Short mmCIF file of C-alpha atoms in Angstrom, two decimals:
data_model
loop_
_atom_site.label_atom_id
_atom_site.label_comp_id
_atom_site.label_asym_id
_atom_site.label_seq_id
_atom_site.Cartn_x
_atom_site.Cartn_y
_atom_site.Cartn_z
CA UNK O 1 26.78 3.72 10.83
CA UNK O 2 25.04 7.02 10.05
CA UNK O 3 28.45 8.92 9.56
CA UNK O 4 29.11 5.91 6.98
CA UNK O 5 25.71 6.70 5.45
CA UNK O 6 26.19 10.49 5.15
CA UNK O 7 29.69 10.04 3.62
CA UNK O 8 28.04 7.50 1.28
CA UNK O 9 25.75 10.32 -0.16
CA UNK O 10 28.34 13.09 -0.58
CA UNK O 11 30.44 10.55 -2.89
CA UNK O 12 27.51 9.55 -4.93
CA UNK O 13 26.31 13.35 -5.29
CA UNK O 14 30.25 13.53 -6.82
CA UNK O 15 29.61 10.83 -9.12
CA UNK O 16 26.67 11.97 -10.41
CA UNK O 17 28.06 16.03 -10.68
CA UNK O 18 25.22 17.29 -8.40
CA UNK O 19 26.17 20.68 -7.20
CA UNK O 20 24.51 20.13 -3.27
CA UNK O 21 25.15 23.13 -1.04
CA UNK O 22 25.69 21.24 2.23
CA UNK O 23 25.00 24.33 3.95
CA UNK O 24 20.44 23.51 3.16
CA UNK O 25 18.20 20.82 3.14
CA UNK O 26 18.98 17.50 0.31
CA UNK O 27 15.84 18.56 -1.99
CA UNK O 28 13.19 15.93 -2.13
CA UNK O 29 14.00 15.55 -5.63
CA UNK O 30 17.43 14.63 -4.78
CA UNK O 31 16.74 12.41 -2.20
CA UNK O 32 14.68 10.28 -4.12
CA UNK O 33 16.99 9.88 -6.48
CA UNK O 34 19.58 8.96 -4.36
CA UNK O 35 17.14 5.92 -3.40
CA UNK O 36 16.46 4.96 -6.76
CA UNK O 37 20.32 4.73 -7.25
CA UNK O 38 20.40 1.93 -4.50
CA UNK O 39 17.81 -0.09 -6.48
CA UNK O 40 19.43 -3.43 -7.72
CA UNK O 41 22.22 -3.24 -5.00
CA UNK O 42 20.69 -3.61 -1.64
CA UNK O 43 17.78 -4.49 0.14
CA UNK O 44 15.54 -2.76 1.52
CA UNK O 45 16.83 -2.43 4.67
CA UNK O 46 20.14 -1.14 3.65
CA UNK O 47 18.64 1.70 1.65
CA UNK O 48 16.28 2.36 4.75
CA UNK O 49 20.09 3.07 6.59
CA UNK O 50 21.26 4.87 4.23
CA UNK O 51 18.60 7.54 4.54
CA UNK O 52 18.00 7.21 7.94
CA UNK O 53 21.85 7.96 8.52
CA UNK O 54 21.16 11.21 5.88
CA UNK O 55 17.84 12.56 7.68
CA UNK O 56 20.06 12.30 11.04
CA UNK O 57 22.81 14.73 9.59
CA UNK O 58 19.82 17.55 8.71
CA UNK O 59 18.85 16.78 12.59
CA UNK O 60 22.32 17.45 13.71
CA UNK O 61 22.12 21.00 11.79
CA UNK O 62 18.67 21.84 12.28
CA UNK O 63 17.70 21.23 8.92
CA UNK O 64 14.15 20.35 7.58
CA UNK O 65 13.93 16.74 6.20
CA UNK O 66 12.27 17.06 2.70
CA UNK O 67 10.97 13.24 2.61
CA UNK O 68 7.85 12.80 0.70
CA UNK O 69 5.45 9.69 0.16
CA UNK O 70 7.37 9.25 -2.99
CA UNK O 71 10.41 8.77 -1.52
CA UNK O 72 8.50 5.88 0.55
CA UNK O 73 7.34 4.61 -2.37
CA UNK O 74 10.78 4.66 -4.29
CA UNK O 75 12.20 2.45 -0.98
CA UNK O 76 9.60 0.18 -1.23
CA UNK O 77 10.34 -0.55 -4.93
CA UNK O 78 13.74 -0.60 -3.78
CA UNK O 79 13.03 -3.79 -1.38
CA UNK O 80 10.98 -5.82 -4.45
CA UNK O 81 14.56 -5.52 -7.10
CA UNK O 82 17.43 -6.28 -4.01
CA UNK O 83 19.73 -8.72 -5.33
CA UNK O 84 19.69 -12.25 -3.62
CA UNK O 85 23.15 -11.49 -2.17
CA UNK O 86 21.67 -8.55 -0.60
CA UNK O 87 19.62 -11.11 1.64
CA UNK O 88 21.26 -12.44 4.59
CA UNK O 89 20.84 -16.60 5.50
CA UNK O 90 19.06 -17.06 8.67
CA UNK O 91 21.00 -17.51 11.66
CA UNK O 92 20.62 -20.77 12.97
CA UNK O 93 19.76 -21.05 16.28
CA UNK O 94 21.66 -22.28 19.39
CA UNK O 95 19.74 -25.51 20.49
CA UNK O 96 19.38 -27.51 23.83
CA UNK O 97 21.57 -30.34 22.62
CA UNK O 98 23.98 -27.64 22.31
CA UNK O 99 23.84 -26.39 25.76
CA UNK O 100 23.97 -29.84 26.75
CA UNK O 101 27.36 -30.65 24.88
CA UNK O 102 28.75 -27.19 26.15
CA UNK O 103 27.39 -27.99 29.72
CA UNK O 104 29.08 -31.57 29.16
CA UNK O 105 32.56 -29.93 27.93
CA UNK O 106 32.75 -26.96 30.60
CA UNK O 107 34.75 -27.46 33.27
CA UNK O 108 33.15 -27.38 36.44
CA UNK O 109 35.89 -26.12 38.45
CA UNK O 110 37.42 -23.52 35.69
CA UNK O 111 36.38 -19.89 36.69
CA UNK O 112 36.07 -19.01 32.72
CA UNK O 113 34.20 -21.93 31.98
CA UNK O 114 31.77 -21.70 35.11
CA UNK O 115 30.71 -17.88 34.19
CA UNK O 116 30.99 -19.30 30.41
CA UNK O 117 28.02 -21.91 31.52
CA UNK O 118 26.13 -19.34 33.63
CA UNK O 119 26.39 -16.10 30.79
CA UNK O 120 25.08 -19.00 27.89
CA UNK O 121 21.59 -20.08 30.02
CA UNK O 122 20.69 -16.38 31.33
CA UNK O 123 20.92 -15.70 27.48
CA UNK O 124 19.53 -18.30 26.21
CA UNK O 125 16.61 -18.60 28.21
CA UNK O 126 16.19 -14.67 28.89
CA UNK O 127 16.00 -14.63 25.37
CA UNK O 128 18.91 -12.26 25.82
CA UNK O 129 20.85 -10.02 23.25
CA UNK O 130 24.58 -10.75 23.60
CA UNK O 131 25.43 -6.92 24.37
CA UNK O 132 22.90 -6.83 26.95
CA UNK O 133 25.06 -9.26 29.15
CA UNK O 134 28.52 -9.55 27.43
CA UNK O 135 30.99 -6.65 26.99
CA UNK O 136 32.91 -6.17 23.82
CA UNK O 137 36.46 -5.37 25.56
CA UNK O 138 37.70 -5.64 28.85
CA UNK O 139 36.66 -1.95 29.62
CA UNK O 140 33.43 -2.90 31.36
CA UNK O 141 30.55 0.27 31.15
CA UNK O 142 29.20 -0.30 34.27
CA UNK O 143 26.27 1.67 33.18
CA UNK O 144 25.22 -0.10 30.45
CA UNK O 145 25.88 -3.39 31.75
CA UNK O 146 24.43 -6.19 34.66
CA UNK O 147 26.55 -5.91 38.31
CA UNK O 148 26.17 -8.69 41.13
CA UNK O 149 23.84 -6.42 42.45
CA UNK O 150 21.57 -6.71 39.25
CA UNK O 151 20.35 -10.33 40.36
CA UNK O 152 17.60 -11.24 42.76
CA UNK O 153 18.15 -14.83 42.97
CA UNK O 154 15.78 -17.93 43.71
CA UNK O 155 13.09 -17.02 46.48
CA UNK O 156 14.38 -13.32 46.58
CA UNK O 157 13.15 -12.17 42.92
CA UNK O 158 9.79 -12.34 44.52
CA UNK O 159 8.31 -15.11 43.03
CA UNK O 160 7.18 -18.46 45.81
CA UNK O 161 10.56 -20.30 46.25
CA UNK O 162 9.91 -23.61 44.82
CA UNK O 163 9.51 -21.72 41.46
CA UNK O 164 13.19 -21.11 41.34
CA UNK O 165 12.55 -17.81 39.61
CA UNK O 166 15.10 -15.19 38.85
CA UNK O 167 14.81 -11.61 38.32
CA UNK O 168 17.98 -9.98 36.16
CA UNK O 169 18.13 -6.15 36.17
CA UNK O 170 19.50 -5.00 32.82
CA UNK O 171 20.50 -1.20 32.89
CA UNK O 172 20.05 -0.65 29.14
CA UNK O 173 18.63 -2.58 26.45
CA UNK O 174 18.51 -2.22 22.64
CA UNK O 175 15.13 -0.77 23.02
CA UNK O 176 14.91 0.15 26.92
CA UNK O 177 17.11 2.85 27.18
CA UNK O 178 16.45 3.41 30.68
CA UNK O 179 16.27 -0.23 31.51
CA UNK O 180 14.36 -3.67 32.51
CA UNK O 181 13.85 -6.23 34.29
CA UNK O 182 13.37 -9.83 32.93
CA UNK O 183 12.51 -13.05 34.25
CA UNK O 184 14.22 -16.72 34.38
CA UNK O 185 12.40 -19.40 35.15
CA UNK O 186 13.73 -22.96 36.58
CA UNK O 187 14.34 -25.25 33.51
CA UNK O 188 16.32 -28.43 34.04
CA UNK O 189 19.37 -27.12 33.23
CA UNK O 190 18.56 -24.28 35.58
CA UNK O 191 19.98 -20.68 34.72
CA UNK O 192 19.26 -19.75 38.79
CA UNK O 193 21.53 -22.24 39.78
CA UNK O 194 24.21 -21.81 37.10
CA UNK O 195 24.03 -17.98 38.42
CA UNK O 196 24.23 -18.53 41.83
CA UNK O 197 27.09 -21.34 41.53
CA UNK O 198 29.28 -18.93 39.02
CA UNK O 199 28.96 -15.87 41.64
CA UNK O 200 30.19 -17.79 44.43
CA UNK O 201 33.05 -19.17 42.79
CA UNK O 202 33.79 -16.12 41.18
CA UNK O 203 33.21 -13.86 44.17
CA UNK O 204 31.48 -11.79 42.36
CA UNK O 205 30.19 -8.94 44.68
CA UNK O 206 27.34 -6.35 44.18
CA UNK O 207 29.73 -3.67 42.50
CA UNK O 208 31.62 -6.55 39.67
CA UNK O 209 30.98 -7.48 36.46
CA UNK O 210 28.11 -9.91 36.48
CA UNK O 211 29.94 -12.12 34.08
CA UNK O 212 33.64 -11.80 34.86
CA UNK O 213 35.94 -14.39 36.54
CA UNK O 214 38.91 -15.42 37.99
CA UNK O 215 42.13 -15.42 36.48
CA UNK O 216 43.61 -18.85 36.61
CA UNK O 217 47.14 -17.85 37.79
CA UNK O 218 46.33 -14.30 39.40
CA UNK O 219 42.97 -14.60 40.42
CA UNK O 220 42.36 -11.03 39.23
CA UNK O 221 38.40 -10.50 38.08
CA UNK O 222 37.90 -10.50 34.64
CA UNK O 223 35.25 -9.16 32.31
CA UNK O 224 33.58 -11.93 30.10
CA UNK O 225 34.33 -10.53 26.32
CA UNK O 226 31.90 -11.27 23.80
CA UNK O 227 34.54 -12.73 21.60
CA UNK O 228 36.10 -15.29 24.43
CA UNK O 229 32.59 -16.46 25.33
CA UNK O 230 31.65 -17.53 21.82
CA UNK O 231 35.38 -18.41 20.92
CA UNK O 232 35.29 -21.25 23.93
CA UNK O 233 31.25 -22.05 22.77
CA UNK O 234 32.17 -22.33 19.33
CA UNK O 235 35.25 -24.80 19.84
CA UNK O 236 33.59 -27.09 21.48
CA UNK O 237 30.44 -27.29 19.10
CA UNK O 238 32.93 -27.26 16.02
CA UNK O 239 34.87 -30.32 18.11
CA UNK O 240 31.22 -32.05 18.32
CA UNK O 241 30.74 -31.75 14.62
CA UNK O 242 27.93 -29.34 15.58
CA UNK O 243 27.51 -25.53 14.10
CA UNK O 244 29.05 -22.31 14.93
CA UNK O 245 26.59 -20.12 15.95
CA UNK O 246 26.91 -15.79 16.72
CA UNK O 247 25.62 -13.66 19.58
CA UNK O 248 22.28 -13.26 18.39
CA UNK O 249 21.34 -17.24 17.86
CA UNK O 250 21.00 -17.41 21.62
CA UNK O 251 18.07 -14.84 21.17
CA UNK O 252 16.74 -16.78 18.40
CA UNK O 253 17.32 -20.17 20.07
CA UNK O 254 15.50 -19.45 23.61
CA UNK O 255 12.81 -18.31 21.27
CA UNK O 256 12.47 -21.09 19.70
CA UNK O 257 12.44 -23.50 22.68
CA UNK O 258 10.21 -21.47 24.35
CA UNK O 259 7.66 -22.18 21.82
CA UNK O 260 8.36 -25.85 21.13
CA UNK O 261 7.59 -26.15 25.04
CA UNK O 262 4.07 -24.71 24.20
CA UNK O 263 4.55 -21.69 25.99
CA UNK O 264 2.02 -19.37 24.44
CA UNK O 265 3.56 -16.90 21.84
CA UNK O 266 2.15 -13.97 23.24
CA UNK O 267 4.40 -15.06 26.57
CA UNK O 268 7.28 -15.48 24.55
CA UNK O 269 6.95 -12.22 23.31
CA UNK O 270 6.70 -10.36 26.50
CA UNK O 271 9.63 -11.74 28.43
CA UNK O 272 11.96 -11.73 25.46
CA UNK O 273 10.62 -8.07 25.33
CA UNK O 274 9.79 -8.28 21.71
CA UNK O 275 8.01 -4.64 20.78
CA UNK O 276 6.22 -5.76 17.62
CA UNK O 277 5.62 -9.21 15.85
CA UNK O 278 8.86 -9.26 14.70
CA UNK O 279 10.50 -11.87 16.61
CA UNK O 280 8.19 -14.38 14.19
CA UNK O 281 10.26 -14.53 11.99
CA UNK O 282 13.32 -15.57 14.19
CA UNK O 283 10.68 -18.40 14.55
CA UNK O 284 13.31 -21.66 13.72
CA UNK O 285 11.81 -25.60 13.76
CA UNK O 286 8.57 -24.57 12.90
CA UNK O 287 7.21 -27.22 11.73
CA UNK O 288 7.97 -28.90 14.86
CA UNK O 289 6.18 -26.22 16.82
CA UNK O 290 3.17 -26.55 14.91
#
């Protein structure tokens, strides 16, 4: 969005007849009045973009950035006037009884559904963002994304066998550019076995998709979209009178049951690879976790 951001700036130095040579640094004195135009329509947040997308345009021509402490100040003021529409509702999380009715409604002899079942527990209980796992298009990016040969399964991720533990390579992350591994752990609706049941009876070898399947008719191998994998979660939850959720409630719901198992928070944090405090406030059922 920082091209978005940039052209965002030029119109509003138009609106307000600024003459802005775009061949030099915004002055600071510009810049922060730029912010305190935002105040009243977004959040925070937003107006953080919005100059973050501006400071990476004077990066791309080897400009100085002229941000001060007052422009801090200005965005901070910014955050305490953002309209209430401004604020987004909190996702709600996907649940166990969830994953239950999906489990209940997959078919277990369906290609799609099977790699459906396996991609919604390694998410759910890797604490998983969906673009970590799932690809947006058919076009898989094999660099960004899990292969078969990502997955240590059962006994061979290291851990004693009768811990059931997994070990998921994930070639890039949000955050880990270069990559990471995380952990899955046996729970009783095991994301080892849904793994290791979905790669046999998708053949899926060391150089596929992770998450791809079989074509019903052609039995070509097909990548797992983002949009067909909630599409097929989302009609059966809507069918059980139950919510429709987005990519990032599986995040937010592993989270959650982590913590309303009692697994320490500081746990929780590591393997969902949480950099800061931040993922307490993705904290859902709290009440029941105290």
């Amino acid at each position: 969005n920082y091209a978005g951001a940039f052209r965002h700036f030029k119109q509003w130095t138009r609106a307000e007849r600024l003459r802005w040579d775009a061949a030099s640094s915004v002055p600071e004195r510009v810049l922060c009045a730029y912010a305190a135009s935002l105040a009243g329509v977004m959040s925070a947040g937003g107006a953080s973009s919005k100059l973050a997308g501006l400071r990476f345009w004077h990066e791309q021509q080897g400009f100085d950035w002229l941000g001060s402490a007052r422009l801090q100040r200005i965005l901070k003021s910014v955050g305490q006037v953002a309209p209430l529409s401004s604020h987004k509702e909190q996702r709600p999380p996907v649940t166990e009884a969830m994953l239950d009715e999906a489990l209940a409604k997959l078919s277990p002899d369906r290609p799609f559904d099977i790699c459906v079942a396996a991609a919604a527990l390694v998410m759910f209980w890797g604490q998983l963002r969906i673009g970590e796992a799932l690809s947006a298009t058919r076009t898989y990016d094999f660099d960004a994304l899990p292969t078969g040969k990502c997955v240590k399964l059962r006994g061979d991720a290291g851990g004693r066998p009768e811990q059931v533990t997994t070990a998921l390579w994930l070639p890039r992350t949000k955050v880990e550019r270069a990559g990471v591994w995380i952990w899955l752990a046996r729970h009783y609706n095991d994301p080892s076995y849904a793994l290791q049941h979905h790669m046999h009876a998708n053949g899926i070898s060391r150089d596929d998709p992770l998450f791809a399947y079989k074509h019903d008719r052609t039995g070509d191998l097909i990548p797992l979209t983002r949009n067909a994998f909630l599409s097929r979660l989302n009609e059966i939850w809507s069918a059980a009178g139950m919510q429709k959720v987005t990519g990032h409630c599986f995040r937010i719901g592993g989270t959650t049951a982590l913590l309303r198992a009692g697994v320490a928070p500081e746990v929780v944090k590591v393997a969902g690879r949480w950099r800061s405090d931040s993922f307490l406030r993705y904290w859902r059922a709290l009440d029941n976790i105290i």
